CSV table of C-alpha atoms and ligand atoms in Angstrom, one decimal:
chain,number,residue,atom,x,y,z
A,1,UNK,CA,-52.5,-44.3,-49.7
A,2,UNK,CA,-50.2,-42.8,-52.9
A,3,UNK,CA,-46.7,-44.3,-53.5
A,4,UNK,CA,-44.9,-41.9,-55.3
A,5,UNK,CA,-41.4,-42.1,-57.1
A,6,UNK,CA,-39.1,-39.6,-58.2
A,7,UNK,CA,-36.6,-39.6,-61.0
A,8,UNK,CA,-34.5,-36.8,-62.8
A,9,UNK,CA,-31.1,-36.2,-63.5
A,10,UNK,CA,-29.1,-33.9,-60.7
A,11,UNK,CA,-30.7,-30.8,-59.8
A,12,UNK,CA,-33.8,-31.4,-61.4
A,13,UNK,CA,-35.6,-30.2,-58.5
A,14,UNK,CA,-36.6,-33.9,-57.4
A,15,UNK,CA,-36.1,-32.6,-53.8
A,16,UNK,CA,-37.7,-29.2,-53.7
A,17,UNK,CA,-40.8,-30.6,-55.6
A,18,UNK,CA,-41.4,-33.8,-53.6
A,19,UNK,CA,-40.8,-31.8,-50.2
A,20,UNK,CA,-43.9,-29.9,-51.8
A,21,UNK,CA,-46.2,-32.7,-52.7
A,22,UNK,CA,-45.8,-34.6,-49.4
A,23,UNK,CA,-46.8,-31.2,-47.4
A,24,UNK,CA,-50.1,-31.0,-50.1
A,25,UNK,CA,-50.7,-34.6,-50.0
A,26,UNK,CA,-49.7,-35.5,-46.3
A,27,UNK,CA,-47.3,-38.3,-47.5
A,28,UNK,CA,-43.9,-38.8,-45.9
A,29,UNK,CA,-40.3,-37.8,-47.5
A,30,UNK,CA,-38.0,-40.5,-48.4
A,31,UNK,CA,-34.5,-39.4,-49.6
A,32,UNK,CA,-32.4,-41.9,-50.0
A,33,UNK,CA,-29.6,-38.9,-50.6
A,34,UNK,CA,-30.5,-37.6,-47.3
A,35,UNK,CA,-30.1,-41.2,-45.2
A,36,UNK,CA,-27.1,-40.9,-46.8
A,37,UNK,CA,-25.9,-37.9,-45.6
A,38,UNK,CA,-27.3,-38.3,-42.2
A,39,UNK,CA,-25.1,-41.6,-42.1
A,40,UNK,CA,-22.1,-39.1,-43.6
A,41,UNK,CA,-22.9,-37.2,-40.9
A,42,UNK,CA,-22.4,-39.6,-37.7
A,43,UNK,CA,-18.9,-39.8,-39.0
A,44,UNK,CA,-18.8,-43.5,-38.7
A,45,UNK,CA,-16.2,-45.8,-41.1
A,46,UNK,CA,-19.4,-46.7,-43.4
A,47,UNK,CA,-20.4,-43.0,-43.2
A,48,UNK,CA,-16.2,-41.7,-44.4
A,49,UNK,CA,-16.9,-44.6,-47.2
A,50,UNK,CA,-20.6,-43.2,-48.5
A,51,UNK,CA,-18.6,-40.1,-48.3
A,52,UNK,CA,-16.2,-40.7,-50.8
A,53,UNK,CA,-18.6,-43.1,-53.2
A,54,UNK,CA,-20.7,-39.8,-53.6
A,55,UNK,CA,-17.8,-37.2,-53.8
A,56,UNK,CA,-16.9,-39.7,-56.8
A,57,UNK,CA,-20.1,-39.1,-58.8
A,58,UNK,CA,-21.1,-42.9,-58.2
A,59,UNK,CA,-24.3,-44.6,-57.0
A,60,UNK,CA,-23.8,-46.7,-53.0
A,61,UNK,CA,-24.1,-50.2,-53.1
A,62,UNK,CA,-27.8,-51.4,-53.1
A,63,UNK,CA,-27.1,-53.3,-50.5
A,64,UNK,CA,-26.2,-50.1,-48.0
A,65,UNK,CA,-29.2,-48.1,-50.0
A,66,UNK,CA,-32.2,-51.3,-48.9
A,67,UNK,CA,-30.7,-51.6,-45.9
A,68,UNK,CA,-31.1,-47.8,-45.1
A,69,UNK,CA,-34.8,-47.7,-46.9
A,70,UNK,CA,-36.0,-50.9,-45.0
A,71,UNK,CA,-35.3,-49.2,-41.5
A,72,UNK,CA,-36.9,-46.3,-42.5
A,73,UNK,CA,-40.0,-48.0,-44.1
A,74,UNK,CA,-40.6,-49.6,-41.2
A,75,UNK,CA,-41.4,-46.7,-39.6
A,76,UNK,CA,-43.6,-45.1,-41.8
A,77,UNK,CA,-47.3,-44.9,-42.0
A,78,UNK,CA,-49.9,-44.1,-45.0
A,79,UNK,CA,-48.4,-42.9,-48.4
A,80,UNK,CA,-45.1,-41.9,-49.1
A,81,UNK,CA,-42.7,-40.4,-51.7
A,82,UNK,CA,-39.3,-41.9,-52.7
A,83,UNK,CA,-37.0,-38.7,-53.4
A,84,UNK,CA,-33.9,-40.8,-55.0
A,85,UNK,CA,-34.7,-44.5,-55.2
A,86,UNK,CA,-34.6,-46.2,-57.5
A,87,UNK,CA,-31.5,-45.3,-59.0
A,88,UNK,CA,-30.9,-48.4,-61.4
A,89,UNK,CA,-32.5,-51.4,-62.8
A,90,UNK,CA,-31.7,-54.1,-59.6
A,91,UNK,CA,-33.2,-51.6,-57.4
A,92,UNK,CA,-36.8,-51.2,-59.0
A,93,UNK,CA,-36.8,-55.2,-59.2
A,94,UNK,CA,-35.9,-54.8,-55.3
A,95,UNK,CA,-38.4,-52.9,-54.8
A,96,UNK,CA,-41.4,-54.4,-56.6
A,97,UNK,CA,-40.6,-57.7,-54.8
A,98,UNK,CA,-40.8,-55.4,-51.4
A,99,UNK,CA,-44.1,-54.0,-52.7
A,100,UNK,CA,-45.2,-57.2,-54.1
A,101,UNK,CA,-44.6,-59.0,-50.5
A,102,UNK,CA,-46.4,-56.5,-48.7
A,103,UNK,CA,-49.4,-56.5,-51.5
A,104,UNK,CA,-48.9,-52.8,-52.4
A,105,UNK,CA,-48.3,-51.1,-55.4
A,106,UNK,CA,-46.3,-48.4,-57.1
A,107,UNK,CA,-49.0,-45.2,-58.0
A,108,UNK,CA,-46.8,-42.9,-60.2
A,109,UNK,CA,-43.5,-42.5,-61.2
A,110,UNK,CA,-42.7,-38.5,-61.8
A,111,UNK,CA,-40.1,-38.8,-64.1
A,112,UNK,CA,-38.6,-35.1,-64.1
A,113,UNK,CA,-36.8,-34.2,-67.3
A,114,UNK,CA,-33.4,-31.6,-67.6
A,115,UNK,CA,-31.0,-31.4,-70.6
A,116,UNK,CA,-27.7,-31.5,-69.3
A,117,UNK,CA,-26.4,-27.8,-70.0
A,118,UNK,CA,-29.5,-26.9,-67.4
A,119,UNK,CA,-29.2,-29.7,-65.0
A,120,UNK,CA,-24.9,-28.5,-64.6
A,121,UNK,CA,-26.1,-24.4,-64.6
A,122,UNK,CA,-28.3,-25.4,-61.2
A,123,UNK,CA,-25.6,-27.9,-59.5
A,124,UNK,CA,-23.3,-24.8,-59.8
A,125,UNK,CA,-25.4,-22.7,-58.8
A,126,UNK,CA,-27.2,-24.6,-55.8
A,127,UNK,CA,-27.3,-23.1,-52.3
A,128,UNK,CA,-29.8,-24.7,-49.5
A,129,UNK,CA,-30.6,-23.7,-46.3
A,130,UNK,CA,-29.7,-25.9,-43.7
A,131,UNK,CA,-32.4,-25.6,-41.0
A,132,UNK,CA,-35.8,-25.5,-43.6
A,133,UNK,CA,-34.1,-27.4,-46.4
A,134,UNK,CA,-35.0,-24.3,-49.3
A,135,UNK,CA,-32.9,-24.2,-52.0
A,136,UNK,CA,-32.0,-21.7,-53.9
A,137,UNK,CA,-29.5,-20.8,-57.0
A,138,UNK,CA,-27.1,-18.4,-57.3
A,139,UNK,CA,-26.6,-18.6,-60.9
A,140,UNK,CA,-30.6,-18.3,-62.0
A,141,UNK,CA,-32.2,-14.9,-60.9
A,142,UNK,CA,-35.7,-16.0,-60.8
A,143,UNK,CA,-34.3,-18.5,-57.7
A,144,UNK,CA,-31.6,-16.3,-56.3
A,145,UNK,CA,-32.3,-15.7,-52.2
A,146,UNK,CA,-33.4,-12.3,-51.4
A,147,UNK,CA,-29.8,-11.4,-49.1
A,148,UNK,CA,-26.9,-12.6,-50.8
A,149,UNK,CA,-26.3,-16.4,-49.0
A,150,UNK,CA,-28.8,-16.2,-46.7
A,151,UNK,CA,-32.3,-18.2,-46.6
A,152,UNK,CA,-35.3,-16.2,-47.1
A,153,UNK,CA,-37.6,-17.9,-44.3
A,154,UNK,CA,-35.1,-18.7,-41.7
A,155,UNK,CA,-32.0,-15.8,-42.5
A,156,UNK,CA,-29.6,-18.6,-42.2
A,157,UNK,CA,-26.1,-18.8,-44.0
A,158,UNK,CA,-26.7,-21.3,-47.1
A,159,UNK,CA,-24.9,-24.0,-47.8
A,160,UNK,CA,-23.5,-26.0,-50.7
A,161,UNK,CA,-23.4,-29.5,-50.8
A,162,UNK,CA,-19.7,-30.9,-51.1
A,163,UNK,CA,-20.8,-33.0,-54.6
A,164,UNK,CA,-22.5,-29.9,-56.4
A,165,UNK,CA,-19.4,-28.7,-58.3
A,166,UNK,CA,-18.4,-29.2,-61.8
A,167,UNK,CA,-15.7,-32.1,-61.6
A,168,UNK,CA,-18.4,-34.2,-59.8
A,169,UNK,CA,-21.2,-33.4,-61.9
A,170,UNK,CA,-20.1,-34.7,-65.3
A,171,UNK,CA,-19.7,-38.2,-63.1
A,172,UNK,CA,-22.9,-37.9,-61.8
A,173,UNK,CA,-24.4,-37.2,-65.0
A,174,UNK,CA,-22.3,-40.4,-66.6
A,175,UNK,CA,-24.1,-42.5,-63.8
A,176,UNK,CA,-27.7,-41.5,-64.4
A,177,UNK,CA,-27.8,-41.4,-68.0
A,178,UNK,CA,-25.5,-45.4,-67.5
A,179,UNK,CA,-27.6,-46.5,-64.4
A,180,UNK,CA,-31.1,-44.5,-63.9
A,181,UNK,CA,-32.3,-43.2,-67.3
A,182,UNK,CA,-33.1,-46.8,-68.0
A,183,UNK,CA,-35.7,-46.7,-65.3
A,184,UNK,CA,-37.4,-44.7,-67.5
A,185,UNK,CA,-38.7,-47.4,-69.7
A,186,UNK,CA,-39.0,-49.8,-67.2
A,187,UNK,CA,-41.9,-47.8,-65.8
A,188,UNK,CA,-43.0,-46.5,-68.9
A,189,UNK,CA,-43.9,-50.2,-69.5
A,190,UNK,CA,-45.7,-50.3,-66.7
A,191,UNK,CA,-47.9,-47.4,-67.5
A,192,UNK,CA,-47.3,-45.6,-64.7
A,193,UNK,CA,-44.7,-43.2,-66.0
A,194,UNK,CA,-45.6,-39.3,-65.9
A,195,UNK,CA,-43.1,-37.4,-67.8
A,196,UNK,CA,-42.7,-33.3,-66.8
A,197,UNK,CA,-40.8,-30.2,-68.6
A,198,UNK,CA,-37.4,-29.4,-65.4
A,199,UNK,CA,-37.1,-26.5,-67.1
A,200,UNK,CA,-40.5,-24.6,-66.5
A,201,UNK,CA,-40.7,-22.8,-63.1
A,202,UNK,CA,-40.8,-24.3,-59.8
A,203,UNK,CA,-44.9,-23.7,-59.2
A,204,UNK,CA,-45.8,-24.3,-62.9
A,205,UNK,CA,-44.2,-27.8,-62.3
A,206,UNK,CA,-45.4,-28.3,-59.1
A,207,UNK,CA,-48.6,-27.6,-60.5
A,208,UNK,CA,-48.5,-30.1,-63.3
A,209,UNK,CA,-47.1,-32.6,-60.6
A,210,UNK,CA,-50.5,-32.0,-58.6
A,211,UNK,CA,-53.0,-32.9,-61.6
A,212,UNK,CA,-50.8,-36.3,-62.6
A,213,UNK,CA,-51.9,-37.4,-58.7
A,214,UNK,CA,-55.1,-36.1,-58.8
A,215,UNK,CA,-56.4,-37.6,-61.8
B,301,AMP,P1,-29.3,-37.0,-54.1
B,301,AMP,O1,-29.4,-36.3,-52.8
B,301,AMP,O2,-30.6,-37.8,-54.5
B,301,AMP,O3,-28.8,-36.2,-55.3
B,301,AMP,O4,-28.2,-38.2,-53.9
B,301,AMP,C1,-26.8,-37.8,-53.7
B,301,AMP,C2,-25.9,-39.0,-53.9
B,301,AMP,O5,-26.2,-40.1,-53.0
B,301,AMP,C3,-26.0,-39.6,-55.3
B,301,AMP,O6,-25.3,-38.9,-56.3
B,301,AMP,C4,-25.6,-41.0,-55.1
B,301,AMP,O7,-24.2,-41.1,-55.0
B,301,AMP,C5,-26.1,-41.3,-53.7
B,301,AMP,N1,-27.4,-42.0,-53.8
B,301,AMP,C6,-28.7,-41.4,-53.4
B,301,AMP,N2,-29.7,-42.3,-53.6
B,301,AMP,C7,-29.1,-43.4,-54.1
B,301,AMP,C8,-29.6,-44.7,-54.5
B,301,AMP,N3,-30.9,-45.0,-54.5
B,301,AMP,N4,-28.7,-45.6,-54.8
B,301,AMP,C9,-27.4,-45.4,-54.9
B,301,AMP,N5,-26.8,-44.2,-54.5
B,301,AMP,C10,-27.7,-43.2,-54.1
């Protein structure tokens, strides 16, 4: 059973690439930005205040964010990847004390690294597809759909996420270099760090993703 956890500034390609290694590896998806969302989604008044929190460039409290990862963990079985969490420091102690009472460990940590002149170019740029999840970017030809706006697999309209724009993205940049970046010693203390070029293409990083978990 692999425990898998994935860190990178914004648009990294966290998302795209752990979708990938769960269907290779038969692990389960864990985004703690998509719980988020869904909770945007049901329009409720915790859902209207998650809603502005993100539209601000700022992390959720980690009491919302364990409370929304401890429902879902409870109903998952065998290995899973964590697409978003941690985010800071008090969260990865949280979360080794979870592991730690349930005598399981942390495998890998796929730290995905982006300069921030690259990481802004695909916020701008990012389009997804809302029934299959694909994303694309309008601003990168070698990601660009085939139709203009429309998914390659499914021929629905794309979509853009209301907190991909450039006003929220130098906030959200602020809070992960401030609040997640230092994860990235944290683990590497650990020894369980795996560090891996954002800028190469998608399948040449999904690749290198694939031989960190098989070694
Ligand atoms: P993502 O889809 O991972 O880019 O997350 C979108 C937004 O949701 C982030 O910019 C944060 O505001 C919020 N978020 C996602 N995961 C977490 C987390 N683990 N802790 C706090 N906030 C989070």
């Amino acid at each position: 059973m692999k425990s898998i956890v994935f860190i990178a500034p914004p648009a990294a390609g966290k998302g795209t690439q752990s979708i990938r290694i769960c269907k290779e590896y038969h692990l389960s998806h864990i985004s703690t930005g998509d719980l988020l969302r869904e909770e945007i989604n049901h329009d409720s008044e915790i859902g209207k205040r998650i809603k502005q929190i993100i539209n601000d460039g700022f992390l959720v409290s980690d009491d919302i964010i364990l409370s929304l990862l401890m429902r879902k963990l409870e109903n998952i079985k065998g290995g899973y990847i964590l697409d978003g969490f941690p985010r800071n420091l008090n969260q990865a102690i949280k979360y080794d004390e979870i592991l730690n009472s349930q005598n399981k460990k942390l495998d890998y940590v796929i730290y995905i690294n982006l300069d921030k002149e690259l990481s802004k170019k695909r916020i701008i740029g990012r389009v997804s597809c809302p029934q299959c999840g694909n994303v694309y970017n309008n601003m990168l030809e070698e990601n660009c759909p085939q139709k203009e706006n429309i998914c390659d697999n499914c021929q629905m309209p794309l979509i853009k996420r209301d907190d991909d724009n450039e006003e929220i993205f130098e906030k959200r940049y602020e809070t992960y270099i401030s609040e997640t970046a230092p994860l990235i010693d944290y683990y590497q203390q650990k020894g369980i760090l795996f560090e891996i070029d954002g800028s190469l293409l998608k399948d040449e990083i999904f690749k290198k993703i694939c031989e960190v978990i098989n070694d």
